[in-house]
Amino acid sequence: MRSYLDLIPRYAKIHKRQNRMTILCIVFAVFLVCLIFSMAEMATVMELSRLSEKHGAISLTDVLDTEMGQTLLLTAGVLFVLVLIAGVIMISGSLNNTIAQRTRFFGMMRCLGMTRSQVRRYVRLEALNWCARAIPIGLGAGIVATWVLCWCLRSLFGSEFETIPVGRISWIGIVFGALVGIVTVLLSSRTPAKKASRVSPVTAVSGNEEPFADASRIHIGPLRIETSLGIHHATSRRKNLFLMTGSFVLSIALLFSFLSLIDFVGYLMPQSVATEDFSITTPDGANAIPYANVEQLRQIEGVKNVFARRSVLDQNGLWIHNGASTMETIDLISYDDFDLDALGRDGALRDGASLEKLKNGNSGVLAVSDATSPWKIGDEVEINGRKLTIEGLLKYDPFSADGLTHGKLTLIAQNATFTALTGIRDYSMVLLQTDSHLSEQSLAQIEQLVPEGCTFTDQRDRKTSGTYLAFVFCVYVFLAVILLVSALNIINCLSMSVSARIRQYGTMRAVGMDDNQLGRMVLAEAMTYAVLGCGAGCLLGIALNRLVFDMLIASHYAYAQWSFPVLAIGFVIVFLLGTTVVSVSGPLRRIRETSITDTINEL
């Protein structure tokens, strides 16, 4: 051995299992960033191809100037920073615990003449040695995952993703993936390297610089002594507490940030159960499509649903609220049962809306609303001497370009209620949903039933359901990966924390602590990290969720309203606490299977 640095590959070879989780954290960080930037590049290439077909020669700058291009760029940048921070927190915690287990080793190296600067250099180079193994694995996994995702998008949603590249290597993804691996390791190793350099030669004799808990300083209260010891172990080292809870916080922050992306895709490409394949409309909104024609459309082979609407615009009426009446100009539109059910299934109704009252009665209506609308559920509207009751409110105006009502009162009534009020049976708009393979003969029959002067539009090429599902699928894949990384990080950190105190646990077992008490002590330590991390993480995650929502959604969609992520919070807390409880079993089993004398003499 010519240099002390030759110890790095030899030590790594001997302690493969000990370093496995740290390497896995680096792999996941590289994988995530490589996949994020690779998919962003593939989407940019696809958008470039689409715009080139429509507008001729288009440059990359033109694509980045589009809303989709800016969204991809912003999203990739934000996720890169979040993954970088999460990687630093996770790897720092792992390295700190590794250093805590190797105090005797560094003490011996100091006895042999290694200087503090050499110790720091040793730790940093050891971390970079992990990169040599982890980065290629992460990049390879990211490239393969990109190919698989692109292939799935083209295969499942070919009409919308026919131009997405398959089998193309993204050098942007490779560069940023490798960069995040190196940067996270270098940033993560700074503090552990300083900690290792401060180990004194005297430590080579004691073997562990982890102090035993001073019983006189532990506040027991109503808790058992082993529970108090576990809490004290978690809170006694502030830096370790920060890193352990920080890994929880960053995982939760990443999860809540990604949840906002799902909302953003929903606003960018709104989906509805009532999305039509064909539409028939009158030029001036008149009710000029005969009722009989609509009934004949329902009988055509290949037509799944026909939902037609009537409308009477700019009607004079009274809005009655708390006994006071106000004259309003009202638009009245009819929906059939399929259209009404679609509003409920699409989540377009505010809490308290009752569709059953609209269907079963003859005086119930829905009112279109936004954040500034004054009308409430239970208010009455009088039209042509007949009173209608508002039984529900829509969250936005589906009939305006920006989703806002602009102070206009628009009512949606069931067909029977509309006809009883106005006497009108013919329609102003007819929407059709058809089978995916509609025959030419059936299409010709539909066109024959279009009244003269009306507009017949084929909407099949404008559907975005495939793109929407693809984006949502990708987001959920990232969420699943983040959850997996979070679980592995929790398991790794708790395992390393237990290993760092292995001599203490051996001493406690030697003086009479049984396995149940030992289990409660370790669980108390783990739950302290988890509870503090979940509490701080949920606070930060909610703030980030609202911030991302305002940046991506509220700033572009005036009618958008943020909702408190109750279900997400409940799921995150249950998942992380459950993972924490499960992760304790491995270290405890290892301690119990090791004899007391071997545990005390553990390096």
XYZ file of C-alpha atoms in Angstrom:
603
model
C 0.000 0.000 0.000
C 1.725 3.149 -1.217
C -0.689 5.706 0.271
C -3.329 5.917 2.953
C -5.800 6.634 0.133
C -5.352 3.032 -1.042
C -7.439 2.104 1.999
C -10.560 3.567 0.352
C -11.325 0.783 -2.181
C -10.203 -1.910 0.296
C -12.437 -0.567 3.066
C -15.355 -0.213 0.612
C -14.912 -3.831 -0.481
C -14.958 -5.133 3.086
C -17.897 -2.969 4.188
C -20.183 -3.377 1.158
C -23.296 -3.924 3.231
C -22.624 -0.895 5.408
C -22.320 1.411 2.387
C -25.125 -0.128 0.358
C -27.890 2.234 1.495
C -25.753 5.337 1.006
C -24.939 4.242 -2.533
C -28.633 3.548 -3.106
C -29.515 7.115 -2.047
C -27.030 8.485 -4.615
C -28.451 6.156 -7.284
C -31.999 7.388 -6.698
C -30.961 11.063 -6.744
C -29.122 10.585 -10.061
C -31.985 8.485 -11.454
C -34.639 11.074 -10.602
C -32.762 14.020 -12.101
C -31.750 12.079 -15.218
C -35.344 10.979 -15.761
C -36.768 14.473 -15.129
C -34.482 16.230 -17.621
C -34.616 13.394 -20.147
C -38.427 13.453 -20.232
C -38.377 17.251 -20.405
C -36.073 17.042 -23.460
C -38.258 14.378 -25.114
C -41.362 16.532 -24.555
C -39.528 19.553 -25.995
C -38.508 17.588 -29.097
C -42.120 16.415 -29.515
C -43.448 19.970 -29.156
C -40.814 21.209 -31.623
C -41.953 18.620 -34.152
C -45.624 19.506 -33.652
C -45.054 23.233 -34.074
C -42.836 22.663 -37.117
C -45.637 20.792 -38.865
C -48.029 23.690 -38.271
C -45.802 26.728 -38.673
C -42.772 25.572 -40.666
C -39.243 26.059 -39.363
C -39.308 26.438 -35.561
C -36.298 26.798 -33.278
C -35.805 25.577 -29.737
C -36.119 29.166 -28.519
C -39.604 29.349 -30.032
C -40.613 26.205 -28.144
C -39.267 27.573 -24.861
C -41.328 30.721 -25.435
C -44.545 28.683 -25.460
C -46.543 28.023 -22.298
C -45.690 24.326 -22.408
C -41.976 25.035 -22.904
C -41.830 27.479 -20.010
C -43.771 25.056 -17.830
C -41.365 22.209 -18.608
C -38.334 24.406 -17.949
C -39.684 25.766 -14.664
C -40.840 22.356 -13.480
C -37.518 20.684 -14.288
C -35.578 23.452 -12.520
C -37.701 23.329 -9.362
C -37.546 19.537 -9.179
C -33.770 19.610 -9.733
C -33.289 21.902 -6.730
C -35.640 19.850 -4.542
C -33.966 16.561 -5.452
C -30.534 18.148 -4.856
C -31.532 19.338 -1.375
C -33.184 16.023 -0.526
C -30.090 14.134 -1.700
C -27.775 16.292 0.429
C -29.937 15.759 3.526
C -30.201 11.987 3.035
C -26.551 11.385 2.204
C -25.347 13.719 4.978
C -27.357 11.771 7.533
C -25.950 8.494 6.259
C -22.372 9.791 6.266
C -22.711 11.249 9.766
C -23.895 7.935 11.123
C -21.104 6.138 9.261
C -18.519 8.429 10.845
C -20.076 7.858 14.279
C -19.504 4.113 13.866
C -15.866 4.514 12.797
C -14.470 6.751 15.519
C -11.957 4.055 16.550
C -10.785 3.737 12.948
C -10.159 7.464 12.581
C -8.578 7.588 16.027
C -6.144 4.848 14.986
C -5.348 6.696 11.755
C -4.573 9.824 13.773
C -2.271 7.731 15.995
C -0.427 6.606 12.857
C 0.212 10.206 11.859
C -2.715 11.170 9.622
C -3.376 14.922 9.846
C -6.800 16.518 10.079
C -6.628 17.711 6.455
C -5.754 14.179 5.365
C -8.772 12.809 7.263
C -11.054 15.335 5.562
C -9.581 14.427 2.190
C -9.993 10.721 2.943
C -13.726 11.126 3.755
C -14.402 13.235 0.646
C -12.566 10.828 -1.660
C -14.335 7.886 -0.052
C -17.672 9.572 -0.839
C -16.572 10.237 -4.425
C -15.575 6.588 -4.689
C -19.216 5.732 -4.068
C -20.136 8.051 -6.948
C -17.992 5.986 -9.299
C -20.377 3.089 -8.687
C -23.666 4.883 -8.074
C -23.705 7.450 -10.918
C -23.446 4.940 -13.820
C -26.198 2.827 -12.256
C -28.450 5.858 -11.754
C -27.819 7.167 -15.283
C -28.434 3.752 -16.813
C -31.689 3.359 -14.899
C -32.772 6.881 -15.892
C -32.075 6.275 -19.587
C -33.912 2.933 -19.598
C -36.860 4.431 -17.682
C -37.048 7.280 -20.230
C -37.126 4.793 -23.111
C -39.836 2.734 -21.413
C -41.980 5.792 -20.642
C -41.649 7.161 -24.181
C -42.496 3.760 -25.642
C -45.553 3.472 -23.393
C -46.724 6.963 -24.351
C -46.387 6.258 -28.062
C -47.992 2.811 -27.780
C -50.914 3.769 -25.553
C -51.579 7.297 -26.822
C -50.140 7.207 -30.331
C -52.297 9.982 -31.785
C -51.033 12.486 -29.224
C -47.470 11.166 -28.782
C -46.652 9.849 -32.243
C -43.691 12.253 -32.550
C -42.116 11.592 -29.132
C -38.614 10.082 -29.575
C -38.110 6.448 -28.528
C -34.631 5.077 -27.880
C -32.988 8.506 -27.924
C -30.301 9.299 -25.334
C -30.704 12.645 -23.600
C -27.289 14.172 -22.993
C -28.970 16.910 -20.960
C -30.365 14.245 -18.628
C -26.976 12.524 -18.394
C -25.114 15.750 -17.630
C -27.559 16.960 -14.973
C -27.863 13.475 -13.489
C -24.099 13.102 -13.106
C -23.854 16.678 -11.851
C -26.415 16.135 -9.094
C -24.596 12.950 -8.003
C -21.232 14.659 -7.658
C -22.603 17.884 -6.136
C -24.763 16.115 -3.553
C -21.871 13.913 -2.426
C -19.414 16.811 -2.187
C -21.900 18.955 -0.251
C -22.931 16.025 1.938
C -19.356 15.092 2.859
C -18.304 18.531 4.121
C -19.723 18.261 7.636
C -18.915 14.545 8.160
C -15.353 15.185 6.961
C -14.895 17.941 9.543
C -16.383 15.703 12.214
C -14.001 12.868 11.348
C -11.006 15.207 11.391
C -11.823 16.231 14.974
C -11.540 12.652 16.284
C -8.614 12.582 18.700
C -6.060 9.747 18.932
C -7.371 9.014 22.432
C -10.585 7.789 20.798
C -8.666 4.843 19.378
C -8.531 3.513 22.911
C -12.207 4.082 23.830
C -13.559 3.055 20.426
C -16.584 5.334 20.377
C -16.994 8.996 21.107
C -20.739 8.690 21.532
C -21.383 9.856 25.098
C -23.505 7.823 27.428
C -26.685 9.499 28.539
C -26.413 11.340 31.828
C -29.380 9.965 33.759
C -29.489 13.039 36.008
C -30.265 15.227 32.965
C -33.085 13.088 31.569
C -36.601 14.200 32.457
C -38.650 11.043 32.907
C -42.044 12.345 34.069
C -44.863 9.849 33.432
C -42.792 8.022 30.809
C -40.870 4.816 31.339
C -37.103 5.132 31.704
C -36.438 3.339 28.403
C -38.841 5.674 26.555
C -37.187 8.735 28.085
C -33.769 7.365 27.129
C -34.921 6.898 23.531
C -36.229 10.475 23.326
C -33.005 11.733 24.906
C -30.926 9.816 22.350
C -32.852 11.501 19.545
C -32.631 15.052 20.918
C -29.175 15.051 22.535
C -27.261 15.547 19.282
C -28.785 18.565 17.580
C -26.964 18.165 14.283
C -28.004 14.541 13.960
C -31.564 15.476 14.972
C -31.614 18.137 12.262
C -30.366 15.739 9.593
C -32.723 12.925 10.583
C -35.822 15.129 10.783
C -34.627 17.042 7.724
C -34.806 13.884 5.628
C -38.472 13.521 6.633
C -39.130 17.194 5.908
C -37.571 17.125 2.429
C -39.406 13.936 1.475
C -42.738 15.443 2.474
C -41.904 18.732 0.724
C -41.141 16.846 -2.502
C -44.402 14.924 -2.257
C -46.535 18.013 -1.754
C -44.749 19.870 -4.548
C -45.498 17.028 -6.974
C -49.152 17.006 -5.902
C -49.487 20.572 -7.205
C -48.274 19.348 -10.591
C -51.260 16.986 -10.783
C -53.590 19.948 -10.199
C -51.682 21.954 -12.804
C -52.139 19.260 -15.456
C -55.861 19.229 -14.628
C -56.151 22.958 -15.255
C -53.881 22.896 -18.311
C -55.809 20.045 -19.932
C -59.227 19.930 -18.236
C -60.936 16.571 -18.572
C -64.656 15.915 -18.428
C -66.869 12.866 -18.526
C -68.970 14.870 -20.989
C -66.172 15.537 -23.494
C -67.720 15.274 -26.935
C -66.441 13.653 -30.140
C -68.808 15.654 -32.379
C -70.845 18.809 -31.861
C -73.754 20.429 -33.659
C -74.316 24.115 -32.908
C -76.542 26.894 -34.208
C -74.843 30.087 -35.446
C -76.612 32.506 -33.098
C -77.389 30.226 -30.171
C -81.012 29.834 -31.236
C -82.931 26.683 -30.319
C -83.111 25.500 -33.942
C -82.080 21.830 -33.752
C -85.312 19.786 -33.814
C -86.092 17.504 -30.917
C -86.863 14.672 -33.361
C -83.383 14.876 -34.904
C -81.781 14.345 -31.514
C -83.874 11.264 -30.877
C -82.810 9.861 -34.259
C -79.150 10.506 -33.441
C -79.497 8.280 -30.392
C -80.474 5.338 -32.623
C -77.400 5.454 -34.887
C -74.992 2.549 -34.488
C -71.728 3.605 -32.860
C -73.241 6.589 -31.001
C -72.790 6.007 -27.257
C -74.176 9.199 -25.730
C -76.143 12.168 -27.013
C -76.532 15.092 -24.619
C -78.232 18.221 -25.899
C -78.681 21.677 -24.428
C -81.218 24.441 -24.777
C -80.629 28.069 -23.866
C -82.481 31.318 -23.274
C -80.133 34.270 -22.832
C -80.519 37.701 -21.228
C -83.769 36.956 -19.420
C -84.989 39.486 -16.851
C -85.501 38.008 -13.418
C -85.257 38.552 -9.681
C -82.568 37.155 -7.442
C -83.987 36.727 -3.936
C -81.528 36.472 -1.016
C -82.556 36.690 2.666
C -85.885 38.194 1.688
C -84.342 40.989 -0.439
C -84.800 40.898 -4.234
C -82.486 42.274 -6.903
C -83.202 42.609 -10.618
C -80.739 40.525 -12.672
C -80.140 39.676 -16.328
C -80.106 35.880 -16.366
C -78.921 33.203 -18.802
C -80.889 29.940 -18.514
C -79.381 26.731 -19.942
C -80.764 23.191 -19.884
C -78.776 20.029 -19.112
C -79.962 16.435 -19.333
C -79.221 13.867 -16.628
C -75.949 12.721 -18.257
C -74.647 16.301 -18.356
C -75.649 16.885 -14.722
C -74.018 13.671 -13.537
C -70.845 14.663 -15.404
C -70.641 17.871 -13.345
C -70.628 15.820 -10.158
C -68.129 13.261 -11.442
C -65.816 16.006 -12.711
C -65.761 17.660 -9.284
C -67.156 20.897 -10.733
C -69.720 21.426 -7.950
C -69.166 23.164 -4.645
C -69.915 21.377 -1.378
C -73.598 21.179 -0.551
C -74.895 20.818 -4.117
C -77.788 18.375 -4.606
C -78.236 16.939 -8.099
C -81.069 14.692 -6.929
C -83.240 17.708 -6.142
C -82.689 18.958 -9.687
C -83.709 15.626 -11.200
C -86.656 14.819 -8.925
C -88.199 18.273 -8.625
C -89.261 20.888 -11.135
C -87.974 24.053 -9.488
C -84.321 23.343 -8.692
C -81.399 24.865 -10.606
C -77.618 25.135 -10.432
C -75.967 28.557 -10.439
C -72.613 29.244 -12.071
C -70.303 31.015 -9.599
C -66.757 32.091 -8.824
C -64.959 33.505 -5.778
C -66.791 36.862 -6.052
C -70.322 35.582 -6.737
C -72.827 36.676 -4.031
C -75.513 34.030 -4.602
C -75.719 31.063 -2.258
C -77.342 27.652 -2.094
C -80.931 28.133 -0.993
C -81.413 31.502 -2.725
C -84.386 31.865 -5.078
C -84.636 33.220 -8.598
C -87.936 34.347 -10.111
C -88.348 34.112 -13.907
C -91.642 34.615 -15.758
C -93.467 34.675 -12.448
C -92.073 31.278 -11.377
C -89.618 30.800 -8.525
C -86.603 28.541 -8.854
C -84.397 27.429 -5.958
C -80.597 27.331 -6.272
C -79.717 23.768 -5.194
C -76.012 23.939 -6.001
C -73.135 26.100 -7.212
C -70.473 25.466 -9.853
C -66.872 26.273 -8.928
C -66.279 28.176 -12.166
C -68.085 29.372 -15.298
C -67.760 26.706 -18.046
C -69.294 29.087 -20.585
C -66.647 31.836 -20.353
C -63.070 31.792 -21.656
C -61.480 32.619 -18.295
C -63.850 30.660 -16.047
C -65.169 33.821 -14.340
C -68.799 34.916 -14.240
C -68.043 38.675 -14.463
C -71.122 39.268 -12.342
C -73.498 37.449 -14.727
C -76.047 35.063 -13.191
C -76.212 31.858 -15.256
C -78.579 29.066 -14.253
C -78.483 25.417 -15.303
C -81.819 23.592 -15.199
C -82.776 20.007 -15.907
C -84.480 19.523 -19.296
C -87.956 19.024 -17.819
C -87.650 22.120 -15.635
C -86.421 24.210 -18.588
C -89.264 23.059 -20.865
C -91.896 23.632 -18.157
C -90.577 27.158 -17.638
C -90.074 28.208 -21.274
C -92.104 25.767 -23.390
C -89.063 25.203 -25.641
C -88.320 21.605 -26.780
C -85.747 22.109 -29.547
C -82.034 22.521 -28.886
C -79.257 25.061 -29.436
C -76.405 22.561 -29.085
C -76.090 18.798 -29.488
C -72.986 16.876 -28.318
C -72.197 13.280 -29.241
C -69.861 10.649 -27.851
C -69.093 7.770 -30.204
C -67.164 4.515 -30.346
C -63.477 4.771 -31.171
C -64.056 3.077 -34.542
C -67.125 4.867 -35.854
C -68.025 3.623 -39.334
C -68.194 5.926 -42.318
C -71.828 4.959 -42.799
C -72.738 6.021 -39.254
C -70.836 9.281 -39.713
C -72.789 9.973 -42.890
C -76.072 9.346 -41.029
C -75.041 11.861 -38.352
C -74.227 14.496 -40.971
C -77.609 13.991 -42.661
C -79.369 14.939 -39.419
C -77.513 18.261 -39.104
C -80.040 21.043 -39.854
C -79.220 23.544 -42.574
C -77.261 26.512 -41.263
C -75.908 24.623 -38.249
C -72.224 23.856 -37.715
C -71.035 20.256 -37.502
C -67.581 19.891 -35.871
C -65.384 16.825 -35.466
C -63.632 17.186 -32.072
C -61.879 13.828 -31.986
C -58.430 15.216 -32.865
C -58.705 17.851 -30.122
C -59.098 15.424 -27.260
C -56.279 15.508 -24.705
C -57.218 12.539 -22.545
C -54.127 10.595 -23.603
C -51.748 13.463 -22.858
C -53.464 14.107 -19.538
C -53.227 10.476 -18.453
C -49.594 10.358 -19.551
C -48.627 13.404 -17.505
C -50.549 12.190 -14.472
C -48.950 8.754 -14.803
C -45.469 10.300 -14.894
C -46.217 12.409 -11.817
C -47.471 9.383 -9.894
C -44.375 7.423 -10.943
C -42.225 10.187 -9.441
C -44.372 10.156 -6.306
C -43.905 6.403 -5.992
C -40.130 6.763 -6.411
C -40.038 9.534 -3.788
C -41.998 7.353 -1.358
C -39.597 4.469 -2.004
C -36.570 6.709 -1.471
C -38.145 8.090 1.709
C -38.778 4.597 3.062
C -35.246 3.433 2.244
C -33.767 6.581 3.758
C -35.718 6.114 6.982
C -34.620 2.473 7.210
C -31.012 3.416 6.475
C -30.845 6.313 8.939
C -32.399 4.367 11.810
C -30.187 1.363 11.139
C -27.089 3.564 11.132
C -28.232 5.377 14.269
C -28.632 2.084 16.111
C -25.260 0.868 14.862
C -23.606 4.070 16.101
C -24.747 3.253 19.656
C -24.095 -0.469 19.497
C -21.702 -0.380 22.478
C -24.210 1.519 24.602
C -26.920 -1.023 23.865
C -24.548 -3.866 24.714
C -23.724 -2.209 28.047
C -27.432 -1.695 28.819
C -28.170 -5.339 28.085
C -25.237 -6.327 30.321
C -26.691 -4.406 33.293
C -30.144 -5.965 32.941
C -32.175 -4.236 30.197
C -34.368 -6.858 28.531
C -35.289 -7.067 24.858
C -38.734 -5.443 25.303
C -37.227 -2.443 27.067
C -34.558 -2.168 24.392
C -37.247 -2.273 21.703
C -39.268 0.489 23.372
C -36.142 2.648 23.697
C -35.191 2.314 20.016
C -38.818 2.823 18.928
C -39.078 5.969 21.073
C -35.957 7.361 19.412
C -37.268 6.547 15.934
C -40.745 7.973 16.618
C -39.195 11.192 17.949
C -37.494 11.714 14.588
C -40.678 10.755 12.740
C -43.089 12.946 14.714
C -40.854 16.018 14.566
C -40.106 15.383 10.884
C -43.747 14.841 9.930
C -44.878 17.927 11.834
C -42.275 20.235 10.293
C -42.567 18.513 6.920
C -46.321 18.966 6.712
C -46.010 22.665 7.572
C -43.328 23.200 4.925
C -45.077 20.903 2.465
C -48.383 22.755 2.739
C -46.614 26.091 2.257
C -44.763 24.758 -0.814
C -47.945 23.195 -2.160
C -49.689 26.569 -1.927
C -46.675 28.392 -3.401
C -46.396 26.054 -6.392
C -50.182 26.253 -6.868
C -50.059 30.053 -6.949
C -47.067 30.091 -9.315
C -48.273 27.502 -11.802
C -52.062 27.677 -11.528
C -53.538 30.703 -9.761
C -51.381 33.142 -11.745
C -52.769 31.746 -15.041
C -56.292 30.650 -14.086
C -58.201 33.349 -12.231
C -60.977 31.004 -11.138
C -58.580 28.470 -9.575
C -58.920 28.015 -5.818
C -56.422 26.168 -3.645
C -57.805 23.517 -1.314
C -56.190 22.195 1.849
C -54.629 18.755 1.084
C -56.263 16.843 3.939
C -56.109 13.388 2.333
C -52.487 13.873 1.276
C -51.470 14.851 4.805
C -53.209 11.828 6.298
C -51.606 9.465 3.781
C -48.110 10.908 4.271
C -48.295 10.721 8.063
C -49.602 7.136 8.074
C -47.006 6.026 5.504
C -43.998 7.613 7.196
C -44.967 6.600 10.732
C -45.718 3.070 9.542
C -42.363 2.903 7.742
C -40.633 4.121 10.897
C -42.195 1.376 13.013
C -41.297 -1.302 10.452
C -37.731 -0.004 10.059
C -36.995 -0.555 13.742
C -37.431 -4.322 13.510
C -34.232 -4.937 11.502
C -31.765 -3.170 13.849
C -33.446 -4.686 16.904
C -33.201 -8.165 15.465
C -29.510 -7.604 14.738
C -28.883 -6.478 18.328
C -30.803 -9.403 19.830
C -28.998 -11.960 17.653
C -25.592 -10.597 18.749
C -24.232 -11.711 22.100
C -23.665 -9.102 24.784
C -19.889 -9.506 24.759
C -19.721 -9.226 20.957
C -21.927 -6.128 21.058
C -19.706 -4.394 23.601
C -16.610 -5.175 21.542
C -18.246 -4.044 18.249
C -16.088 -1.524 16.391
